[in-house]
Structure formats: structure tokens, C-alpha cells
Amino acid sequence: MALRVSGDAHEARERLEIELLLEAIQRAYGYDFRGYAVASLRRRLWHRVYGEGLETISGLQERILHEPACMDRLLRDLSINVTEMFRDPSFHRALRAHVFPLLRTYPFIRVWNAGCSTGEEIYSVAIALHEEGLLERTRIYATDIDEAALERARSGAFPLERMQFYTENYQRAGGKESFSRYYSTDGNVARFDPALAAGTVFAQHNLVTDGSFNEFQLIVCRNVLIYFGAELQEKVLGLFGASMTRLGVLALGRKESLRHSRHADEYEPIVEAEKIFRRRA
Amino acid sequence: MTRLELVAVGASWGGLRAIETVLGYLPEDFGAAVVIAQHRQSGGQEGMLEHLLDARCALTVSEAEDKQRLAPGAVLVAPADYHLLVERGAVSLSVDAPLHFSRPSIDVLLGSAADAYGAGTTGVLLTGANADGAVGLAKIAARGGTAIVQNPETAERREMPEAALWATPEARVLELEQIGPALVELAASSAGSLP
């Protein structure tokens, strides 16, 4: 491989290869990654190139078109986001203190966890709802593009080795109980109480290509939009707006912002630092 | 010559003081954007690093938000527990798995800078006790950018600059106090080459 071609030529060729690959994926499999943020996408594509023992992105394109199983592997690379229970404890504390009182005013509560990945956040939110006496009247819609991730989310089983860290997060997030009461140990996994997910609907949903499917009082979508380019972010924020009740709440990741968005005026902050917004009337 | 558009800085152990020294030499009208990955503890005091740096240098220093625009003279620092990546004209964040136990990873930042700005990038690797950044800096050099490494002999920790020099032997080796002035010179000479 000619590594030392001039930087610009290298860049242009690689960009072309990526564009062709994404076009091929879209036409052959229907998944549309063309609006994704390029830098992360490029890393993950190369990860798959090397994982397949290949040398170029064009080589990956050939394999993907001829081997659907390779597409599955790439899909997993492109969609699994590393997450944890009660990630950013101060966020979960704010959710309990400032959002749950709003939810409490509804007889029936609908929450959408968009891009739920392997489910750590669903169980975090469900535990908090349970402790505030709201879980019984809540339906959580947990969606992700990746069926394998959803399968893991459904199982409610997480690595046991993570539990000490999650326990600290839980306590800092304002947890009221002993964290260990929510799971039982099974070999090297912690299996969470199925009652926590009894009101949760797990479903495959692609934020890029699928539409609105319900109206929610709370949409939680943390560290998912960072993988999208600016235009695609706008589109997905539009989808959220259309999927929200009047005065619905939108919770984003700590370093995600509405500030540069066309949709900025549609929201007002509830807790600015935690990126929790409320849709204006 | 290619115009200097972006300075990408990586530092680990002892990095705060080193970064402060480098930024201290850059004037308010510095002609390139600056991005920084400093290894830091998650759960530390948020924004502390940026406040300290902002108070002590002429440039505006802030913690990067997703899709924040890159601008000449503006310094964006990778938030704790996120990778910072450079796109053309803006930055992106990711929560991909840590690399070399690090998030932010210096390799991720420098590598993405090389992809987005090629020869318009200058990579700077400062003190640190591991090998993060060596691969990213080599990529900047391979794409025609400038690679600068703090002299390992006088760095607070020598491992990181040493690993970088092993991967990029042609990198310029400078004393900490020489790096800021060298960046000013690079920005000035490349600005002068514009019509």
C-alpha cells in the first residue's frame, strides 16, 4: 500500500472509498450511514478493515457486498456504543430531582430511550423510577439500530466486575437503596430483576430512516447524536420534536448541545449543565 | 508551503504545566485553531483545566462541545471521558472504548487531525508516562504535517516524547519554552505565503 502519497491525494482517495462503501451499504442493505460524523466513522471502518484481515476500505466493500455476515459485523462496530449504568451520576440526580416531578403529573408515562445500546441506561432509569414510585405507570420504549445490542439489553445481564463501579455511580446519582438488591449473581454476570424491565418495550428502530411512532413525555438520547453529522443531527432533533408531548423533556449527553441547532428556540433548559431541555409550549 | 490551520497537542503526566507554558507564548491573533487532549481523570472537577488555562493565556480556552466550530485563536480541550476528533471545520466527540486505557486518547485526536487537515496540521507531543500519541503524530508527519516533540531529556516524564520520536524520528525536538515561539513562527510564515 502506498502510504507516502501526498497527504491530500491520500485523503481524497480515502474519502472516495468511504463514500462508495456507504452508498453500497445503503443500496444493498438499506442502512444509511452517509450522514454520520466522518471522523468516528472512519475509525470504525478501519477497525473492521483490519478485523477482516483486509487492507483497504474498497476491500471491505467487496466483502460486504458478497458476505451478509460481514455486514452484520460492521453493523455491530458502527452501532455499539460503550455505556455504563448511571453514567454521569449528576445527570441521573438531576433527572430525579427536576424531571420526575413533571412526569408525576401524568397518569400514564411514556419514556423513549433512543439508541439504548446494551441497556445500561434503561435499567438505571427504571431503578430511579421504581424508587420514586413511578415505574408501575411508565412504559419505556428502548430502541436501537442493532438487534444484537437489543438482545443483550433484553437479557438485563451485565458484567459482574462492573458492579462495584456502578454501585458508586448509583449512590452518587441519589440511589436510595442497597444497589445489590436489584440483581442476583449468576457466574460472572449480574442479572437484574426482570420486574425492572417488565414495562419496557425493546424494538429495533433506526433514527436515520425510521419515523415517529408515539408521543413521549421524556426522550433520553445520550451520546448518540455525537456520531451524527450536523445535518443528520437536525433531522433527528426534528424527529424527537415530532415524537414529544406538549412540554415534553429531552435529555442529551453532557457535551451535546442544542446551541447551534435550528431547533434551539423550540426548547428551554431545565438543567442547563446536564443538557436537560423542555419543549416550549 | 501549506498554511498552518490546526495545532493538535497531546500531553499526559505533567501536562498541565507544559500546556500552559506552550499556550502562554501564543498571541490573541494566533492564526490557527488549537485542539488539546490531556489525559485526565473522569469525575474530576469539570472545567477546572479549561478555567486555569483560559485565565493564564491570551487565547480563549474552553472544553469542547460536540460539533463546536474550529476557529483561529480558539483552543478546544477534550472533555474527560470523551474522545475528541477533528472534522473539517468542527470537532466531534465519541464515547468509543478507551485506547491505551485513555479517553480522551491522543492518538485518536492527532490521527483525526491528520485526516481532516493533512499538511495543514502541526502535532505537538509533550510530557507523559505512556506511548499514547506516537501513532497519531506519525500519521500527521506521513500526511505532510509538522511534528514537534518536547525534548525527552528535559520533559517531566520522558516516556511519551521518547515513544513519539521512535515512531517519528524526523520530528523536531524542542525545549518546552521553544515550542510556543516555534508555533508562532509557523503560523506567521505560512500566513505570509498567502496571496
Coordinates of C-alpha atoms in Angstrom, one line a residue:
Chain A
M1 CA 0.0 0.0 0.0
A2 CA 1.4 3.4 -1.0
L3 CA 1.4 5.1 2.4
R4 CA 3.5 8.1 1.5
V5 CA 1.5 9.5 -1.3
S6 CA 0.9 13.2 -0.6
G7 CA -1.5 13.8 2.2
D8 CA -4.2 15.4 0.1
A9 CA -4.2 12.7 -2.5
H10 CA -4.4 10.1 0.3
E11 CA -7.3 12.0 1.9
A12 CA -9.2 12.3 -1.4
R13 CA -8.9 8.7 -2.3
E14 CA -9.9 7.5 1.1
R15 CA -12.9 9.9 1.1
L16 CA -14.0 8.4 -2.2
E17 CA -13.6 4.9 -0.9
I18 CA -15.8 5.7 2.1
E19 CA -18.4 7.4 0.0
L20 CA -18.7 4.4 -2.3
L21 CA -18.8 2.0 0.6
L22 CA -21.6 3.9 2.3
E23 CA -23.5 4.1 -0.9
A24 CA -23.1 0.4 -1.5
I25 CA -24.3 -0.4 2.1
Q26 CA -27.3 1.9 1.6
R27 CA -28.3 0.3 -1.7
A28 CA -27.6 -3.3 -0.7
Y29 CA -28.8 -3.3 2.9
G30 CA -30.9 -0.2 3.5
Y31 CA -28.7 1.2 6.3
D32 CA -27.8 4.8 5.7
F33 CA -24.6 5.9 7.4
R34 CA -23.9 8.7 4.9
G35 CA -24.9 11.5 7.3
Y36 CA -22.6 10.2 10.1
A37 CA -19.8 12.3 11.5
V38 CA -16.8 11.3 9.4
A39 CA -14.0 11.1 11.9
S40 CA -15.5 8.4 14.2
L41 CA -17.0 6.6 11.2
R42 CA -13.6 6.4 9.6
R43 CA -12.0 4.9 12.7
R44 CA -14.7 2.3 13.0
L45 CA -14.5 1.4 9.3
W46 CA -10.7 0.9 9.6
H47 CA -11.3 -1.2 12.7
R48 CA -13.4 -3.5 10.6
V49 CA -11.0 -3.5 7.7
Y50 CA -8.2 -4.7 10.0
G51 CA -10.6 -7.1 11.8
E52 CA -11.3 -8.8 8.5
G53 CA -7.6 -9.1 7.7
L54 CA -8.1 -6.6 4.8
E55 CA -6.0 -3.6 3.7
T56 CA -8.4 -1.2 2.1
I57 CA -11.9 0.2 2.5
S58 CA -12.6 -0.9 -1.1
G59 CA -11.7 -4.4 0.0
L60 CA -14.2 -4.1 2.8
Q61 CA -16.8 -3.0 0.3
E62 CA -16.3 -6.1 -1.8
R63 CA -16.6 -8.4 1.2
I64 CA -19.7 -6.7 2.5
L65 CA -21.5 -7.0 -0.8
H66 CA -20.7 -10.7 -1.1
E67 CA -21.0 -11.7 2.6
P68 CA -24.0 -10.5 4.6
A69 CA -22.3 -11.8 7.7
C70 CA -19.6 -9.2 7.2
M71 CA -22.3 -6.5 7.1
D72 CA -23.5 -7.8 10.5
R73 CA -20.1 -7.5 11.9
L74 CA -19.7 -3.9 10.6
L75 CA -23.1 -3.0 11.8
R76 CA -22.1 -4.1 15.3
D77 CA -18.9 -2.0 15.0
L78 CA -20.9 1.0 13.9
S79 CA -23.7 0.8 16.3
I80 CA -22.5 -0.4 19.7
N81 CA -21.8 2.5 22.0
V82 CA -19.8 1.9 25.1
T83 CA -22.1 2.8 28.0
E84 CA -22.4 2.3 31.7
M85 CA -25.0 2.3 34.5
F86 CA -25.7 5.7 35.9
R87 CA -23.1 7.3 33.6
D88 CA -22.7 10.9 34.8
P89 CA -24.3 10.5 38.2
S90 CA -25.1 14.2 38.4
F91 CA -27.3 13.8 35.3
H92 CA -29.3 11.0 36.9
R93 CA -29.6 13.0 40.1
A94 CA -31.0 15.9 38.1
L95 CA -33.4 13.7 36.3
R96 CA -34.8 12.5 39.6
A97 CA -34.9 16.0 41.1
H98 CA -36.2 18.1 38.2
V99 CA -37.8 15.8 35.6
F100 CA -39.6 13.1 37.7
P101 CA -41.8 15.8 39.4
L102 CA -43.0 16.8 35.9
L103 CA -43.6 13.1 35.0
R104 CA -45.6 12.6 38.2
T105 CA -48.3 14.9 36.9
Y106 CA -49.3 12.4 34.2
P107 CA -51.5 9.3 34.8
F108 CA -49.5 7.3 32.3
I109 CA -45.9 8.0 31.4
R110 CA -44.1 7.2 28.2
V111 CA -40.3 7.3 28.0
W112 CA -38.2 6.8 24.9
N113 CA -34.6 5.7 25.3
A114 CA -33.3 6.3 21.8
G115 CA -30.1 4.4 21.0
C116 CA -30.3 2.3 24.1
S117 CA -27.4 0.1 23.0
T118 CA -26.9 -2.8 25.5
G119 CA -29.4 -1.3 28.0
E120 CA -27.4 0.0 31.0
E121 CA -29.2 3.3 30.8
I122 CA -32.7 1.7 30.7
Y123 CA -32.1 -0.2 33.9
S124 CA -30.6 3.0 35.5
V125 CA -33.7 5.0 34.7
A126 CA -36.0 2.1 35.6
I127 CA -34.4 1.8 39.0
A128 CA -34.8 5.5 39.7
L129 CA -38.5 5.4 38.5
H130 CA -39.1 2.5 40.8
E131 CA -37.6 4.3 43.8
E132 CA -39.8 7.3 43.1
G133 CA -42.9 5.1 42.8
L134 CA -43.4 5.9 39.1
L135 CA -42.3 2.7 37.4
E136 CA -45.7 0.9 37.5
R137 CA -47.3 3.6 35.4
T138 CA -44.4 4.0 33.0
R139 CA -43.8 2.4 29.7
I140 CA -40.2 2.6 28.4
Y141 CA -39.6 2.3 24.7
A142 CA -36.0 1.1 24.3
T143 CA -34.8 1.3 20.7
D144 CA -31.6 0.7 18.9
I145 CA -30.5 0.1 15.3
D146 CA -28.6 -3.1 16.4
E147 CA -30.7 -6.2 17.1
A148 CA -27.7 -7.9 18.9
A149 CA -27.4 -5.0 21.3
L150 CA -31.1 -5.1 22.0
E151 CA -30.9 -8.8 22.7
R152 CA -28.3 -8.1 25.4
A153 CA -30.4 -5.2 26.7
R154 CA -33.4 -7.6 27.0
S155 CA -31.4 -10.1 29.0
G156 CA -30.7 -7.5 31.7
A157 CA -27.4 -9.2 32.4
F158 CA -24.2 -7.1 32.8
P159 CA -20.7 -8.0 33.8
L160 CA -20.4 -8.6 37.5
E161 CA -16.9 -7.0 37.5
R162 CA -18.6 -3.6 36.7
M163 CA -20.9 -3.7 39.8
Q164 CA -18.6 -2.1 42.2
F165 CA -18.2 0.9 39.9
Y166 CA -21.9 1.0 39.1
T167 CA -22.7 0.9 42.8
E168 CA -20.6 4.0 43.4
N169 CA -22.3 5.7 40.4
Y170 CA -25.7 4.7 41.8
Q171 CA -25.0 6.2 45.2
R172 CA -23.7 9.4 43.7
A173 CA -26.8 9.5 41.5
G174 CA -29.0 9.7 44.6
G175 CA -29.9 6.0 44.9
K176 CA -31.9 5.2 48.0
E177 CA -31.4 1.5 48.4
S178 CA -28.7 -1.0 48.6
F179 CA -27.8 -1.4 44.9
S180 CA -27.2 -5.2 45.2
R181 CA -30.8 -5.8 45.9
Y182 CA -31.6 -5.1 42.2
Y183 CA -29.5 -8.0 40.8
S184 CA -28.6 -11.6 41.5
T185 CA -25.2 -13.0 40.8
D186 CA -25.0 -15.7 38.1
G187 CA -21.5 -16.8 37.3
N188 CA -19.7 -13.7 36.2
V189 CA -22.8 -11.7 35.4
A190 CA -25.2 -9.6 37.4
R191 CA -28.7 -10.4 36.4
F192 CA -31.1 -7.6 37.0
D193 CA -34.6 -8.1 38.4
P194 CA -36.9 -8.7 35.4
A195 CA -39.6 -6.7 37.1
L196 CA -37.5 -3.6 36.3
A197 CA -37.9 -4.2 32.5
A198 CA -41.5 -5.6 32.7
G199 CA -42.9 -2.3 31.4
T200 CA -40.2 -1.9 28.7
V201 CA -40.7 -2.5 25.0
F202 CA -37.5 -3.3 23.2
A203 CA -37.7 -2.6 19.5
Q204 CA -35.3 -2.1 16.6
H205 CA -35.6 1.5 15.3
N206 CA -33.2 3.4 13.0
L207 CA -33.1 7.1 13.9
V208 CA -31.9 7.9 10.4
T209 CA -34.5 6.2 8.4
D210 CA -37.5 5.3 10.7
G211 CA -40.2 7.8 11.7
S212 CA -42.0 8.8 14.8
F213 CA -44.0 6.0 16.5
N214 CA -45.5 7.5 19.6
E215 CA -45.6 10.6 21.8
F216 CA -43.4 10.8 24.8
Q217 CA -43.1 12.9 27.9
L218 CA -39.4 12.1 28.1
I219 CA -36.9 11.3 25.5
V220 CA -33.4 10.2 26.6
C221 CA -30.8 10.1 23.9
R222 CA -27.4 10.4 25.3
N223 CA -24.1 10.3 23.3
V224 CA -25.8 9.1 20.2
L225 CA -26.1 12.3 18.3
I226 CA -22.3 12.8 18.6
Y227 CA -21.9 10.1 16.0
F228 CA -24.1 12.1 13.5
G229 CA -23.0 14.9 11.3
A230 CA -24.6 18.3 11.8
E231 CA -27.4 17.9 9.2
L232 CA -28.4 14.4 10.4
Q233 CA -28.5 15.8 13.9
E234 CA -31.0 18.4 12.8
K235 CA -33.1 15.7 11.2
V236 CA -33.1 13.5 14.3
L237 CA -33.9 16.5 16.5
G238 CA -36.9 17.1 14.2
L239 CA -38.0 13.5 14.8
F240 CA -37.7 14.0 18.5
G241 CA -39.8 17.2 18.4
A242 CA -42.5 15.3 16.4
S243 CA -42.4 12.4 19.0
M244 CA -42.9 14.6 22.1
T245 CA -46.0 15.6 24.0
R246 CA -46.5 19.3 24.7
L247 CA -43.9 20.4 27.2
G248 CA -42.0 17.1 26.7
V249 CA -38.5 16.7 28.1
L250 CA -35.4 16.0 26.0
A251 CA -32.2 14.7 27.7
L252 CA -28.9 14.7 25.8
G253 CA -25.4 13.8 26.7
R254 CA -23.2 16.2 28.7
K255 CA -21.3 17.6 25.8
E256 CA -24.1 17.6 23.3
S257 CA -25.6 20.9 22.6
L258 CA -28.8 22.4 21.0
R259 CA -27.0 25.8 20.8
H260 CA -26.0 25.5 17.1
S261 CA -29.3 23.8 16.1
R262 CA -32.2 25.2 14.1
H263 CA -34.3 23.6 16.8
A264 CA -32.7 25.6 19.7
D265 CA -35.6 28.0 20.0
E266 CA -38.1 25.2 20.5
Y267 CA -36.6 24.2 23.8
E268 CA -35.7 25.8 27.1
P269 CA -33.2 24.4 29.6
I270 CA -34.4 22.7 32.7
V271 CA -30.9 21.9 33.9
E272 CA -28.5 23.6 31.6
A273 CA -25.3 21.8 32.7
E274 CA -26.9 18.4 32.3
K275 CA -28.4 19.2 28.9
I276 CA -31.9 18.5 30.0
F277 CA -34.4 20.6 28.0
R278 CA -38.1 21.1 28.0
R279 CA -40.1 21.8 24.8
R280 CA -41.7 25.2 24.8
A281 CA -45.5 25.4 24.6
Chain B
M1 CA 4.0 26.0 1.7
T2 CA 0.8 24.7 3.1
R3 CA -0.9 27.1 5.5
L4 CA -0.9 26.1 9.2
E5 CA -4.6 25.6 10.0
L6 CA -4.6 23.4 13.1
V7 CA -2.3 22.7 16.1
A8 CA -3.1 19.4 17.8
V9 CA -1.5 19.0 21.2
G10 CA -1.2 15.8 23.4
A11 CA 0.0 15.6 26.9
S12 CA -0.2 13.3 29.9
W13 CA 1.7 13.2 33.2
G14 CA 2.8 16.8 34.0
G15 CA 0.9 18.1 31.0
L16 CA -1.0 20.9 32.6
R17 CA 2.1 23.0 33.3
A18 CA 3.6 22.1 29.9
I19 CA 0.5 23.1 28.0
E20 CA 0.2 26.3 30.0
T21 CA 3.8 27.1 29.0
V22 CA 3.2 26.5 25.3
L23 CA -0.1 28.4 25.2
G24 CA 1.4 31.3 27.1
Y25 CA 3.5 32.2 24.0
L26 CA 0.6 32.3 21.6
P27 CA -0.8 35.8 20.9
E28 CA -4.5 36.6 20.8
D29 CA -4.5 36.8 17.0
F30 CA -2.8 33.4 16.6
G31 CA -3.8 32.3 13.1
A32 CA -4.6 28.6 13.7
A33 CA -7.1 26.7 15.7
V34 CA -5.8 24.6 18.7
V35 CA -7.1 21.3 20.0
I36 CA -5.8 19.5 23.1
A37 CA -6.0 16.1 24.5
Q38 CA -4.7 15.9 28.1
H39 CA -5.2 12.7 30.0
R40 CA -7.4 13.4 32.9
Q41 CA -9.5 11.6 35.5
S42 CA -13.2 11.2 34.8
G43 CA -15.2 12.5 37.7
G44 CA -12.6 15.2 38.3
Q45 CA -13.8 18.8 38.7
E46 CA -15.4 19.7 35.4
G47 CA -14.0 22.7 33.6
M48 CA -11.1 23.2 36.0
L49 CA -8.4 22.6 33.4
E50 CA -10.0 25.0 31.0
H51 CA -10.5 27.7 33.6
L52 CA -6.9 27.5 34.6
L53 CA -5.6 27.7 31.1
D54 CA -8.1 30.3 30.0
A55 CA -7.0 32.6 32.8
R56 CA -3.4 32.2 32.0
C57 CA -3.2 32.7 28.3
A58 CA -4.3 35.2 25.7
L59 CA -6.3 32.7 23.7
T60 CA -9.9 31.6 24.5
V61 CA -9.8 28.1 26.1
S62 CA -12.9 26.0 26.5
E63 CA -14.0 22.4 26.9
A64 CA -15.1 21.1 23.6
E65 CA -18.8 20.5 22.8
D66 CA -19.9 18.2 20.1
K67 CA -19.8 19.9 16.6
Q68 CA -18.3 23.1 18.0
R69 CA -16.7 25.1 15.2
L70 CA -12.9 25.4 15.0
A71 CA -11.7 29.0 14.8
P72 CA -8.3 30.6 14.6
G73 CA -7.1 31.5 18.1
A74 CA -9.7 29.4 19.9
V75 CA -8.5 26.4 22.0
L76 CA -10.7 23.4 22.5
V77 CA -9.9 20.8 25.1
A78 CA -11.1 17.2 25.1
P79 CA -13.7 16.7 27.9
A80 CA -13.0 14.0 30.5
D81 CA -14.3 10.5 29.3
Y82 CA -14.8 11.5 25.7
H83 CA -12.5 11.2 22.7
L84 CA -12.1 14.4 20.8
L85 CA -12.0 14.1 17.0
V86 CA -11.3 16.7 14.3
E87 CA -13.7 17.1 11.4
R88 CA -13.2 19.7 8.6
G89 CA -14.2 23.0 10.3
A90 CA -15.5 21.5 13.6
V91 CA -14.9 18.9 16.2
S92 CA -16.9 15.7 17.1
L93 CA -16.9 13.7 20.3
S94 CA -17.1 10.0 20.8
V95 CA -17.5 7.5 23.6
D96 CA -15.8 4.7 21.8
A97 CA -13.8 2.4 24.1
P98 CA -10.7 3.9 25.6
L99 CA -7.4 3.4 23.7
H100 CA -4.3 2.5 25.7
F101 CA -6.6 2.9 28.8
S102 CA -7.2 6.5 27.8
R103 CA -10.3 8.5 26.9
P104 CA -9.5 11.1 25.6
S105 CA -6.9 9.3 23.5
I106 CA -4.1 11.5 22.0
D107 CA -3.8 9.0 19.1
V108 CA -7.5 9.5 18.2
L109 CA -7.2 13.3 18.3
L110 CA -3.9 13.5 16.3
G111 CA -5.0 10.8 13.8
S112 CA -8.3 12.6 13.1
A113 CA -6.5 15.9 12.8
A114 CA -4.2 14.4 10.2
D115 CA -7.2 13.0 8.3
A116 CA -9.1 16.4 8.3
Y117 CA -6.2 18.9 7.8
G118 CA -3.4 16.9 6.4
A119 CA -0.3 19.1 5.7
G120 CA -2.1 22.0 7.4
T121 CA -1.7 20.3 10.8
T122 CA 1.1 20.7 13.3
G123 CA 1.1 18.0 16.0
V124 CA 2.8 18.7 19.4
L125 CA 3.6 15.9 21.9
L126 CA 4.5 16.9 25.4
T127 CA 5.5 15.2 28.6
G128 CA 3.8 11.9 29.6
A129 CA 4.4 8.4 31.0
N130 CA 3.0 6.2 28.3
A131 CA 3.1 5.8 24.5
D132 CA -0.2 7.4 23.6
G133 CA 0.1 9.9 20.7
A134 CA 3.0 8.2 18.9
V135 CA 0.9 6.7 16.2
G136 CA -1.2 9.9 15.7
L137 CA 1.9 12.1 15.4
A138 CA 3.5 9.7 12.9
K139 CA 0.3 10.0 10.8
I140 CA 0.5 13.8 10.9
A141 CA 4.1 13.6 9.6
A142 CA 3.1 11.0 7.0
R143 CA 0.4 13.4 5.6
G144 CA 3.0 16.2 5.3
G145 CA 2.2 18.0 8.5
T146 CA 4.7 19.2 11.1
A147 CA 5.6 17.0 14.1
I148 CA 7.0 18.6 17.2
V149 CA 8.2 16.7 20.3
Q150 CA 9.2 18.1 23.6
N151 CA 12.8 17.1 24.4
P152 CA 12.5 13.9 26.4
E153 CA 15.7 14.7 28.3
T154 CA 14.1 17.7 30.0
A155 CA 10.5 16.7 30.0
E156 CA 8.8 16.0 33.3
R157 CA 8.2 12.4 32.1
R158 CA 10.2 11.2 29.1
E159 CA 8.2 8.1 28.0
M160 CA 5.7 9.8 25.8
P161 CA 8.1 12.0 23.9
E162 CA 10.5 9.1 23.5
A163 CA 7.8 6.8 22.1
A164 CA 6.9 9.6 19.6
L165 CA 10.5 10.1 18.5
W166 CA 10.8 6.3 18.0
A167 CA 7.8 6.4 15.7
T168 CA 8.6 9.7 14.0
P169 CA 12.4 10.2 14.0
E170 CA 12.2 13.2 11.7
A171 CA 10.1 15.2 14.3
R172 CA 11.5 18.5 15.5
V173 CA 12.8 18.1 19.1
L174 CA 12.4 21.3 21.1
E175 CA 12.7 22.5 24.6
L176 CA 9.3 23.3 26.2
E177 CA 10.0 27.1 26.1
Q178 CA 10.8 26.9 22.4
I179 CA 7.6 25.2 21.3
G180 CA 5.2 28.2 21.6
P181 CA 7.6 30.5 19.7
A182 CA 8.0 27.8 17.0
L183 CA 4.2 27.6 16.6
V184 CA 4.0 31.4 16.3
E185 CA 6.7 31.3 13.6
L186 CA 5.0 28.5 11.7
A187 CA 1.7 30.4 11.8
A188 CA 3.3 33.7 10.7
S189 CA 5.4 32.2 7.8
S190 CA 2.5 30.3 6.4
A191 CA 0.2 33.3 6.7
G192 CA 2.8 35.3 4.7
S193 CA 2.7 32.8 1.9
L194 CA -0.9 33.6 1.2
P195 CA -1.6 36.0 -1.6

